[in-house]
Amino acid sequence: MSSFLNLSPAIDIDAIDRQILTLLQQDARMSITDIAEAVHLSATPCARRIKRLEEAGVITGYHTLVDPQKLGYSLAIFIAVSMDRHTAERFAEFEAKIQSFDEVVSCSIVTGRTEDYLLKVVVRDMAHYEEFLLHRLNRLEGVSQVHTSFELREVFNRGIIR
C-alpha cells in the first residue's frame, strides 16, 4: 500500500469512548481508575475500551507536550515547499529525509496551493533558521521552491475529540 494513503476504516465509537479519548488528550497520565470513575465504569471495562482504541489505531501513542520556547526554540515557521517532479519516488525521498530534521515538527502534503508540502518548523533564532533553510532544506533533492510564513502566536492546538 502506498505511504501516501491511509485507507484504514473508521471504527464506531460511542459517547463513553469519546469521553475516554477527551480525558486522555487532556492528561495521558491519568490512571485507569480515575478515567473509569469519570466515565462511570469500573476499571476493567474501561481498560478494555482503551485497549480496543489502541488496537484499532484510534489511540496512536502517548506523548509529552513541551513548550518549545522554554527549550530555547523561540521561532515557529510554516514553510510551503514545492517539488520539481511529482513522482512517488521523489515524494518518498523527500518525506524520508525531512523526518531526519529535528526542527521539523510536522509535515503534510497539501492541495489548493501551488506548493506540495506544508512544514511546521521550530528554531532558536533567525541564524538557526538561515542555517536550516540554506544548508539543509534547500539542498534536498527535488526542492524547487520554498515560501516562509512566521507564526506570530499559536492561538490553540487541540485534539480532535472534545
Short mmCIF file of C-alpha atoms in Angstrom, two decimals:
data_model
loop_
_atom_site.label_atom_id
_atom_site.label_comp_id
_atom_site.label_asym_id
_atom_site.label_seq_id
_atom_site.Cartn_x
_atom_site.Cartn_y
_atom_site.Cartn_z
CA MET A 1 0.00 0.00 0.00
CA SER A 2 1.27 3.49 -0.78
CA SER A 3 2.66 5.61 2.04
CA PHE A 4 0.60 8.48 0.62
CA LEU A 5 -2.73 6.94 1.53
CA ASN A 6 -4.21 5.90 4.85
CA LEU A 7 -7.14 3.68 3.95
CA SER A 8 -7.88 2.46 7.47
CA PRO A 9 -11.62 2.30 8.02
CA ALA A 10 -13.15 4.43 10.75
CA ILE A 11 -14.33 2.50 13.78
CA ASP A 12 -17.53 3.06 15.67
CA ILE A 13 -17.06 4.75 18.99
CA ASP A 14 -19.74 5.67 21.47
CA ALA A 15 -20.14 8.53 23.95
CA ILE A 16 -18.09 6.74 26.61
CA ASP A 17 -15.22 6.15 24.17
CA ARG A 18 -15.34 9.86 23.30
CA GLN A 19 -15.19 10.79 26.99
CA ILE A 20 -12.21 8.48 27.48
CA LEU A 21 -10.41 10.00 24.49
CA THR A 22 -11.09 13.52 25.72
CA LEU A 23 -9.73 12.69 29.17
CA LEU A 24 -6.61 11.04 27.75
CA GLN A 25 -5.96 14.01 25.46
CA GLN A 26 -6.19 16.33 28.46
CA ASP A 27 -3.96 14.13 30.63
CA ALA A 28 -2.43 10.97 29.14
CA ARG A 29 -1.02 10.10 32.56
CA MET A 30 -4.48 9.81 34.11
CA SER A 31 -4.93 6.46 35.85
CA ILE A 32 -7.40 3.86 34.61
CA THR A 33 -9.18 4.16 37.96
CA ASP A 34 -9.62 7.93 37.57
CA ILE A 35 -10.78 7.59 33.96
CA ALA A 36 -13.22 4.82 34.89
CA GLU A 37 -14.66 6.94 37.69
CA ALA A 38 -15.05 9.96 35.39
CA VAL A 39 -16.95 7.94 32.75
CA HIS A 40 -18.95 5.90 35.30
CA LEU A 41 -17.43 2.48 34.55
CA SER A 42 -15.45 0.03 36.60
CA ALA A 43 -11.72 -0.18 35.88
CA THR A 44 -11.73 -3.45 33.90
CA PRO A 45 -14.26 -2.44 31.19
CA CYS A 46 -12.59 0.97 30.98
CA ALA A 47 -9.17 -0.65 30.44
CA ARG A 48 -10.71 -2.92 27.77
CA ARG A 49 -12.11 0.11 25.93
CA ILE A 50 -8.73 1.84 25.98
CA LYS A 51 -7.01 -1.32 24.71
CA ARG A 52 -9.59 -1.62 21.89
CA LEU A 53 -8.99 2.03 20.91
CA GLU A 54 -5.23 1.40 20.89
CA GLU A 55 -5.52 -1.81 18.84
CA ALA A 56 -7.85 -0.11 16.34
CA GLY A 57 -5.28 2.65 15.85
CA VAL A 58 -7.53 5.38 17.24
CA ILE A 59 -5.00 5.96 20.02
CA THR A 60 -1.67 6.07 18.23
CA GLY A 61 0.56 6.84 21.19
CA TYR A 62 1.05 8.82 24.35
CA HIS A 63 3.13 11.97 24.17
CA THR A 64 4.63 14.60 26.38
CA LEU A 65 3.89 18.14 25.25
CA VAL A 66 6.74 20.56 25.74
CA ASP A 67 6.93 24.33 25.45
CA PRO A 68 9.44 24.98 22.63
CA GLN A 69 10.20 28.47 23.95
CA LYS A 70 11.26 27.10 27.34
CA LEU A 71 13.78 24.92 25.46
CA GLY A 72 15.11 27.91 23.54
CA TYR A 73 13.11 27.47 20.31
CA SER A 74 11.58 30.93 20.06
CA LEU A 75 10.56 30.94 16.38
CA ALA A 76 7.88 28.78 14.76
CA ILE A 77 7.71 28.88 10.99
CA PHE A 78 5.40 27.43 8.35
CA ILE A 79 7.28 26.56 5.20
CA ALA A 80 5.45 25.68 2.00
CA VAL A 81 7.67 23.50 -0.22
CA SER A 82 7.30 22.92 -3.97
CA MET A 83 8.85 19.87 -5.57
CA ASP A 84 10.42 19.78 -9.01
CA ARG A 85 8.76 16.48 -10.03
CA HIS A 86 5.56 14.85 -8.87
CA THR A 87 6.56 11.22 -8.66
CA ALA A 88 6.06 8.73 -5.87
CA GLU A 89 9.82 8.19 -5.65
CA ARG A 90 10.59 11.92 -5.36
CA PHE A 91 7.96 12.41 -2.65
CA ALA A 92 9.11 9.31 -0.73
CA GLU A 93 12.74 10.51 -0.78
CA PHE A 94 11.72 13.96 0.47
CA GLU A 95 9.50 12.54 3.23
CA ALA A 96 12.21 10.19 4.45
CA LYS A 97 14.82 12.95 4.57
CA ILE A 98 12.60 15.65 6.14
CA GLN A 99 11.84 13.33 9.06
CA SER A 100 15.53 13.37 9.99
CA PHE A 101 15.46 17.12 10.72
CA ASP A 102 14.68 17.69 14.40
CA GLU A 103 13.43 21.22 13.70
CA VAL A 104 10.53 19.89 11.59
CA VAL A 105 7.65 19.18 13.98
CA SER A 106 5.05 18.42 11.29
CA CYS A 107 4.93 17.76 7.57
CA SER A 108 1.79 17.48 5.44
CA ILE A 109 1.06 17.07 1.75
CA VAL A 110 -1.39 19.82 0.82
CA THR A 111 -3.70 20.78 -2.01
CA GLY A 112 -5.23 24.09 -3.01
CA ARG A 113 -1.81 25.75 -3.21
CA THR A 114 0.96 25.73 -5.75
CA GLU A 115 3.22 24.12 -3.12
CA ASP A 116 3.20 20.40 -2.37
CA TYR A 117 4.12 20.26 1.34
CA LEU A 118 3.49 22.38 4.39
CA LEU A 119 6.05 22.06 7.17
CA LYS A 120 5.97 23.44 10.68
CA VAL A 121 9.49 24.15 11.88
CA VAL A 122 10.79 25.42 15.23
CA VAL A 123 14.19 27.10 15.57
CA ARG A 124 16.12 29.03 18.21
CA ASP A 125 16.56 32.25 16.23
CA MET A 126 16.99 33.71 12.74
CA ALA A 127 20.56 32.43 12.44
CA HIS A 128 19.32 28.89 13.18
CA TYR A 129 16.53 29.35 10.60
CA GLU A 130 19.01 30.60 7.98
CA GLU A 131 21.24 27.58 8.57
CA PHE A 132 18.27 25.20 8.36
CA LEU A 133 16.88 26.80 5.19
CA LEU A 134 20.07 27.39 3.21
CA HIS A 135 22.21 24.47 4.27
CA ARG A 136 19.68 21.69 4.72
CA LEU A 137 16.14 22.23 3.38
CA ASN A 138 17.09 23.96 0.12
CA ARG A 139 19.75 21.34 -0.52
CA LEU A 140 17.31 18.43 -0.52
CA GLU A 141 17.00 16.81 -3.90
CA GLY A 142 13.74 17.83 -5.55
CA VAL A 143 13.02 21.01 -3.56
CA SER A 144 12.40 23.67 -6.18
CA GLN A 145 10.87 26.50 -4.15
CA VAL A 146 10.02 27.42 -0.57
CA HIS A 147 7.68 30.04 0.87
CA THR A 148 8.02 31.01 4.51
CA SER A 149 5.43 32.37 6.97
CA PHE A 150 6.39 33.09 10.57
CA GLU A 151 3.95 32.18 13.31
CA LEU A 152 3.16 35.24 15.42
CA ARG A 153 1.33 33.30 18.13
CA GLU A 154 -0.34 29.90 18.34
CA VAL A 155 -3.96 30.57 19.29
CA PHE A 156 -4.73 26.96 20.23
CA ASN A 157 -3.75 23.39 19.49
CA ARG A 158 -6.12 20.60 20.46
CA GLY A 159 -7.06 17.02 19.76
CA ILE A 160 -9.95 16.00 17.55
CA ILE A 161 -12.29 14.60 20.22
CA ARG A 162 -13.85 17.06 22.66
#
